[in-house]
Amino acid sequence: MPAGSHRFQVGNVWCTVLSDGYVANPASWCFPNAGELELAAALERRGSSHDHIISPYTCLLLETGREIVLADAGLGDSSHTSGAILARLEVSGIRPQDVGTVVFTHAHPDHIGGAVNGRDRLGLQPVFPNARYVMAEAEWDFWNSPRADLRSMRIGSEAKSAILSVTHECLHALRHQLELIDREIEIVPGLRALPAPGHTPGHLALLLASEGRQLLHLGDAATHPLHLEHPEWENGFDLEPDRALTTRRALMEQAVANDMHVMAFHFPFPSVGHVASRNGGGWEWMPGW
Ligand SMILES: [Zn+2]
């Protein structure tokens, strides 16, 4: 497989993590309430820049034998560091028309932008023509509310405006194929959507179970391994930081208690691994399959 994709099995289900690309965000957006020195030391230990955090976009392809499901679609080609998802799918033998279900953990542009194509004269069109697009109803309601308010996010104001307008455009283009869910539900056999609010009001985690093996997809409930080591460190992209923290803790406890494989969309590629409790609090990220 070429760099940017990694295939593994959860029970009977073939899983492939596919990189759509990445973004470099200011560290202050990713860790707005972290102490400056403590953050610098933590990034230093990881060999990372103090100023910018490389945040990969990692989508998950599931092939159950009957169903082809894509979890999140990446940002798409609106940035010069993203837009690889269709090529990655093609190399994996998947054509856009083969995808039966696209599930969005939430409606931020880096998760839904790759599901629409703007090069058509008709305007934005769904990239996966035969798919149903599954998302939480609370997510749809939030972004389509005239009161949709991003003031609580601790990122730059231009980024907030871009998120609002791109999300609106994409959801509008997908509206005829959207399937909105309002509770924990099995999307296809073995794959459950779990309400995991905080990052956004309708944020979902995903739990894949097959033959006694489990993979918990955190979506953006944690966007960097340091959010596990320091669960009190907020993510500036969270709309409701307190609720996001409660959700993050609950998902981590579930993952540790059940020895689950874990995936997180923005963690260093291939974005899969395990978690373990740390002495003194928080969790350790152990990458790899
Ligand atoms: Zn994201």
Coordinates of C-alpha atoms and ligand atoms in Angstrom, one line a residue:
M1 CA 0.0 0.0 0.0
P2 CA 1.3 3.5 -0.7
A3 CA 2.1 5.9 2.1
G4 CA -1.0 7.5 3.4
S5 CA -3.1 4.3 3.7
H6 CA -2.9 1.5 6.2
R7 CA -5.1 -1.6 6.2
F8 CA -6.0 -3.9 9.1
Q9 CA -8.8 -6.1 10.2
V10 CA -11.3 -5.8 13.1
G11 CA -12.9 -9.3 13.3
N12 CA -14.4 -9.8 9.8
V13 CA -14.3 -6.2 8.8
W14 CA -11.5 -4.8 6.7
C15 CA -10.5 -1.3 7.8
T16 CA -8.3 1.1 5.9
V17 CA -7.2 4.4 7.3
L18 CA -6.7 6.9 4.5
S19 CA -5.0 10.2 4.7
D20 CA -6.7 13.1 3.0
G21 CA -3.9 15.5 3.9
Y22 CA -3.2 17.8 6.9
V23 CA -3.3 21.3 8.2
A24 CA -0.7 23.2 10.3
N25 CA -2.6 25.1 13.1
P26 CA -1.1 27.5 15.6
A27 CA -0.3 25.7 18.9
S28 CA -2.4 28.3 20.8
W29 CA -5.5 27.1 18.9
C30 CA -4.9 23.5 19.7
F31 CA -4.1 24.0 23.4
P32 CA -5.6 27.4 24.4
N33 CA -5.5 26.9 28.2
A34 CA -2.2 25.0 28.5
G35 CA 0.6 26.7 30.5
E36 CA 3.1 28.1 28.0
L37 CA 6.2 26.4 29.5
E38 CA 4.5 23.1 30.2
L39 CA 3.2 23.0 26.6
A40 CA 6.6 23.9 25.2
A41 CA 8.2 21.1 27.2
A42 CA 5.6 18.6 26.2
L43 CA 6.0 19.4 22.5
E44 CA 9.7 19.3 22.8
R45 CA 9.5 15.8 24.3
R46 CA 7.5 14.7 21.2
G47 CA 10.0 16.4 18.8
S48 CA 7.3 18.8 17.6
S49 CA 7.4 22.5 16.8
H50 CA 6.3 24.8 19.6
D51 CA 4.5 27.1 17.2
H52 CA 2.5 25.0 14.9
I53 CA 0.8 21.6 15.3
I54 CA 0.6 19.4 12.2
S55 CA -2.9 18.0 12.3
P56 CA -3.5 15.1 9.9
Y57 CA -6.9 14.3 8.3
T58 CA -7.4 10.6 8.6
C59 CA -10.6 9.0 7.1
L60 CA -11.7 5.4 7.8
L61 CA -12.9 3.0 5.1
L62 CA -14.8 -0.1 6.3
E63 CA -15.5 -3.1 4.1
T64 CA -17.8 -5.6 5.8
G65 CA -18.3 -7.8 2.7
R66 CA -21.8 -6.4 2.2
E67 CA -21.3 -2.7 3.0
I68 CA -18.7 -0.1 2.1
V69 CA -18.7 2.7 4.6
L70 CA -16.5 5.8 4.8
A71 CA -16.2 7.6 8.1
D72 CA -15.4 11.3 7.4
A73 CA -14.3 12.5 4.1
G74 CA -11.5 15.0 4.8
L75 CA -11.3 18.6 3.8
G76 CA -11.1 17.9 0.0
D77 CA -9.1 19.9 -2.5
S78 CA -9.8 23.5 -1.2
S79 CA -6.3 23.5 0.4
H80 CA -3.0 22.6 -1.2
T81 CA -2.2 20.2 1.7
S82 CA -5.4 18.1 1.4
G83 CA -7.7 16.5 -1.2
A84 CA -6.1 13.1 -1.4
I85 CA -9.1 11.0 -0.3
L86 CA -10.4 10.1 -3.8
A87 CA -7.0 9.0 -5.0
R88 CA -6.4 6.9 -1.8
L89 CA -9.8 5.3 -2.3
E90 CA -9.1 4.5 -5.9
V91 CA -5.7 2.8 -5.0
S92 CA -7.7 0.8 -2.4
G93 CA -10.0 -0.4 -5.3
I94 CA -13.0 1.8 -4.3
R95 CA -14.8 4.0 -6.8
P96 CA -17.0 6.8 -5.5
Q97 CA -20.1 5.1 -6.7
D98 CA -19.3 2.0 -4.6
V99 CA -19.6 3.8 -1.3
G100 CA -23.0 3.1 0.2
T101 CA -22.7 5.0 3.5
V102 CA -20.7 8.1 4.5
V103 CA -20.9 8.8 8.2
F104 CA -19.8 12.2 9.5
T105 CA -18.5 12.4 13.1
H106 CA -19.5 16.1 12.8
A107 CA -19.8 18.8 10.2
H108 CA -16.6 20.7 10.4
P109 CA -15.1 21.3 6.9
D110 CA -12.1 19.0 7.5
H111 CA -14.6 16.2 7.9
I112 CA -17.2 16.9 5.3
G113 CA -15.5 19.0 2.6
G114 CA -14.1 16.0 0.8
A115 CA -17.7 14.7 0.3
V116 CA -18.6 17.5 -2.1
N117 CA -17.1 18.5 -5.5
G118 CA -17.2 22.0 -6.7
R119 CA -15.8 21.6 -10.1
D120 CA -19.1 20.9 -11.7
R121 CA -20.9 23.8 -13.5
L122 CA -24.0 22.9 -11.5
G123 CA -22.3 23.9 -8.3
L124 CA -21.3 21.7 -5.4
Q125 CA -22.3 18.1 -5.9
P126 CA -22.0 15.0 -3.6
V127 CA -18.8 13.1 -4.5
F128 CA -20.3 9.7 -3.6
P129 CA -23.4 9.7 -5.7
N130 CA -25.1 6.6 -4.3
A131 CA -24.3 7.1 -0.7
R132 CA -26.5 8.0 2.2
Y133 CA -24.7 10.6 4.4
V134 CA -25.3 9.8 8.1
M135 CA -25.0 12.6 10.7
A136 CA -26.6 13.6 14.0
E137 CA -29.7 15.6 13.8
A138 CA -28.3 17.9 16.6
E139 CA -25.4 18.7 14.2
W140 CA -27.7 19.7 11.3
D141 CA -29.9 21.7 13.7
F142 CA -26.9 23.6 15.1
W143 CA -25.4 24.6 11.8
N144 CA -28.7 25.5 10.2
S145 CA -29.8 27.6 13.2
P146 CA -29.7 31.4 12.6
R147 CA -28.2 31.5 16.1
A148 CA -25.2 29.2 15.2
D149 CA -22.6 30.9 17.3
L150 CA -18.9 30.1 17.3
R151 CA -17.9 32.6 19.9
S152 CA -16.8 30.0 22.4
M153 CA -14.2 28.5 20.0
R154 CA -10.7 29.8 20.8
I155 CA -9.4 30.1 17.3
G156 CA -8.9 33.1 14.9
S157 CA -12.1 34.9 13.7
E158 CA -11.3 34.3 10.0
A159 CA -11.1 30.6 10.7
K160 CA -14.5 30.7 12.4
S161 CA -16.1 32.5 9.4
A162 CA -14.5 30.0 7.0
I163 CA -15.9 27.1 9.1
L164 CA -19.4 28.6 9.1
S165 CA -19.6 29.3 5.4
V166 CA -17.9 26.1 4.2
T167 CA -20.1 23.9 6.5
H168 CA -23.2 25.6 5.3
E169 CA -22.3 25.1 1.6
C170 CA -21.4 21.5 2.1
L171 CA -24.5 20.6 4.1
H172 CA -26.7 22.3 1.5
A173 CA -25.1 20.3 -1.3
L174 CA -25.7 17.0 0.6
R175 CA -29.1 17.8 1.9
H176 CA -31.1 15.4 -0.3
Q177 CA -28.9 12.4 0.7
L178 CA -28.5 13.2 4.4
E179 CA -29.9 10.7 7.0
L180 CA -30.1 12.4 10.4
I181 CA -30.0 10.3 13.6
D182 CA -31.1 11.4 17.1
R183 CA -29.7 8.6 19.3
E184 CA -27.2 5.8 19.6
I185 CA -27.9 3.7 16.5
E186 CA -26.4 0.8 14.5
I187 CA -25.5 2.4 11.1
V188 CA -24.6 -0.9 9.4
P189 CA -24.3 -4.2 11.2
G190 CA -21.4 -4.0 13.6
L191 CA -21.0 -0.2 13.4
R192 CA -22.6 2.0 16.1
A193 CA -22.8 5.7 16.2
L194 CA -22.4 7.0 19.8
P195 CA -23.5 10.6 20.7
A196 CA -20.3 12.3 21.9
P197 CA -21.1 16.0 22.2
G198 CA -18.9 18.8 23.1
H199 CA -16.5 19.3 20.2
T200 CA -19.8 20.2 18.4
P201 CA -23.4 19.7 19.6
G202 CA -24.0 16.6 17.4
H203 CA -20.5 15.1 17.5
L204 CA -20.5 11.3 17.2
A205 CA -18.0 8.7 18.2
L206 CA -18.1 5.4 16.3
L207 CA -17.8 1.9 17.7
L208 CA -17.0 -1.0 15.3
A209 CA -17.4 -4.5 16.8
S210 CA -16.8 -7.8 15.0
E211 CA -15.8 -11.3 16.3
G212 CA -15.0 -10.0 19.8
R213 CA -12.7 -7.2 18.5
Q214 CA -13.5 -3.5 18.9
L215 CA -12.4 -0.3 17.4
L216 CA -13.5 3.0 19.0
H217 CA -13.2 6.0 16.6
L218 CA -13.0 9.2 18.7
G219 CA -13.7 11.6 15.9
D220 CA -12.5 14.9 17.3
A221 CA -13.2 14.1 21.0
A222 CA -9.4 14.3 21.2
T223 CA -7.4 15.9 18.5
H224 CA -3.8 15.4 19.7
P225 CA -2.2 12.7 22.0
L226 CA -1.4 15.5 24.5
H227 CA -5.2 15.9 25.0
L228 CA -5.1 12.4 26.5
E229 CA -2.0 13.0 28.6
H230 CA -3.5 16.3 29.8
P231 CA -7.2 15.9 29.6
E232 CA -7.7 19.3 31.3
W233 CA -6.1 20.9 28.2
E234 CA -8.8 22.2 26.0
N235 CA -9.0 22.2 22.3
G236 CA -9.7 25.6 20.8
F237 CA -12.0 24.1 18.2
D238 CA -14.4 22.7 20.9
L239 CA -17.7 24.6 21.0
E240 CA -18.5 23.4 24.5
P241 CA -15.1 22.7 26.2
D242 CA -16.6 21.4 29.5
R243 CA -18.9 19.0 27.7
A244 CA -16.1 17.9 25.4
L245 CA -13.9 17.1 28.4
T246 CA -16.7 14.9 30.0
T247 CA -17.1 13.1 26.7
R248 CA -13.4 12.6 26.3
R249 CA -13.0 11.1 29.8
A250 CA -16.0 8.8 29.2
L251 CA -14.7 7.5 25.9
M252 CA -11.2 6.9 27.3
E253 CA -12.6 5.0 30.3
Q254 CA -14.6 2.9 27.9
A255 CA -11.5 2.2 25.7
V256 CA -9.3 1.2 28.7
A257 CA -12.0 -0.9 30.4
N258 CA -12.6 -2.9 27.2
D259 CA -9.1 -2.9 25.8
M260 CA -10.3 -1.4 22.6
H261 CA -8.3 -0.4 19.6
V262 CA -8.7 3.4 19.2
M263 CA -8.6 5.7 16.3
A264 CA -8.6 9.5 16.2
F265 CA -9.0 11.6 13.0
H266 CA -6.3 14.1 13.8
F267 CA -3.7 11.9 15.6
P268 CA -0.4 11.3 13.8
F269 CA -0.9 8.9 10.9
P270 CA -2.0 6.1 10.8
S271 CA -4.1 7.5 13.7
V272 CA -4.8 4.1 15.3
G273 CA -3.4 2.7 18.6
H274 CA -4.3 1.9 22.1
V275 CA -4.7 3.9 25.3
A276 CA -3.6 3.1 28.9
S277 CA -4.2 4.9 32.1
R278 CA -1.2 7.0 33.4
N279 CA -0.1 7.2 37.0
G280 CA -1.1 10.6 38.1
G281 CA -4.0 10.9 35.7
G282 CA -4.8 11.1 32.1
W283 CA -4.0 8.5 29.4
E284 CA -1.1 7.5 27.3
W285 CA -1.4 7.1 23.6
M286 CA 0.4 4.0 22.2
P287 CA 0.3 4.3 18.4
G288 CA 0.3 1.3 16.1
W289 CA -1.9 -1.6 15.2
Ligands
ZN1 ZN -11.5 18.0 12.8

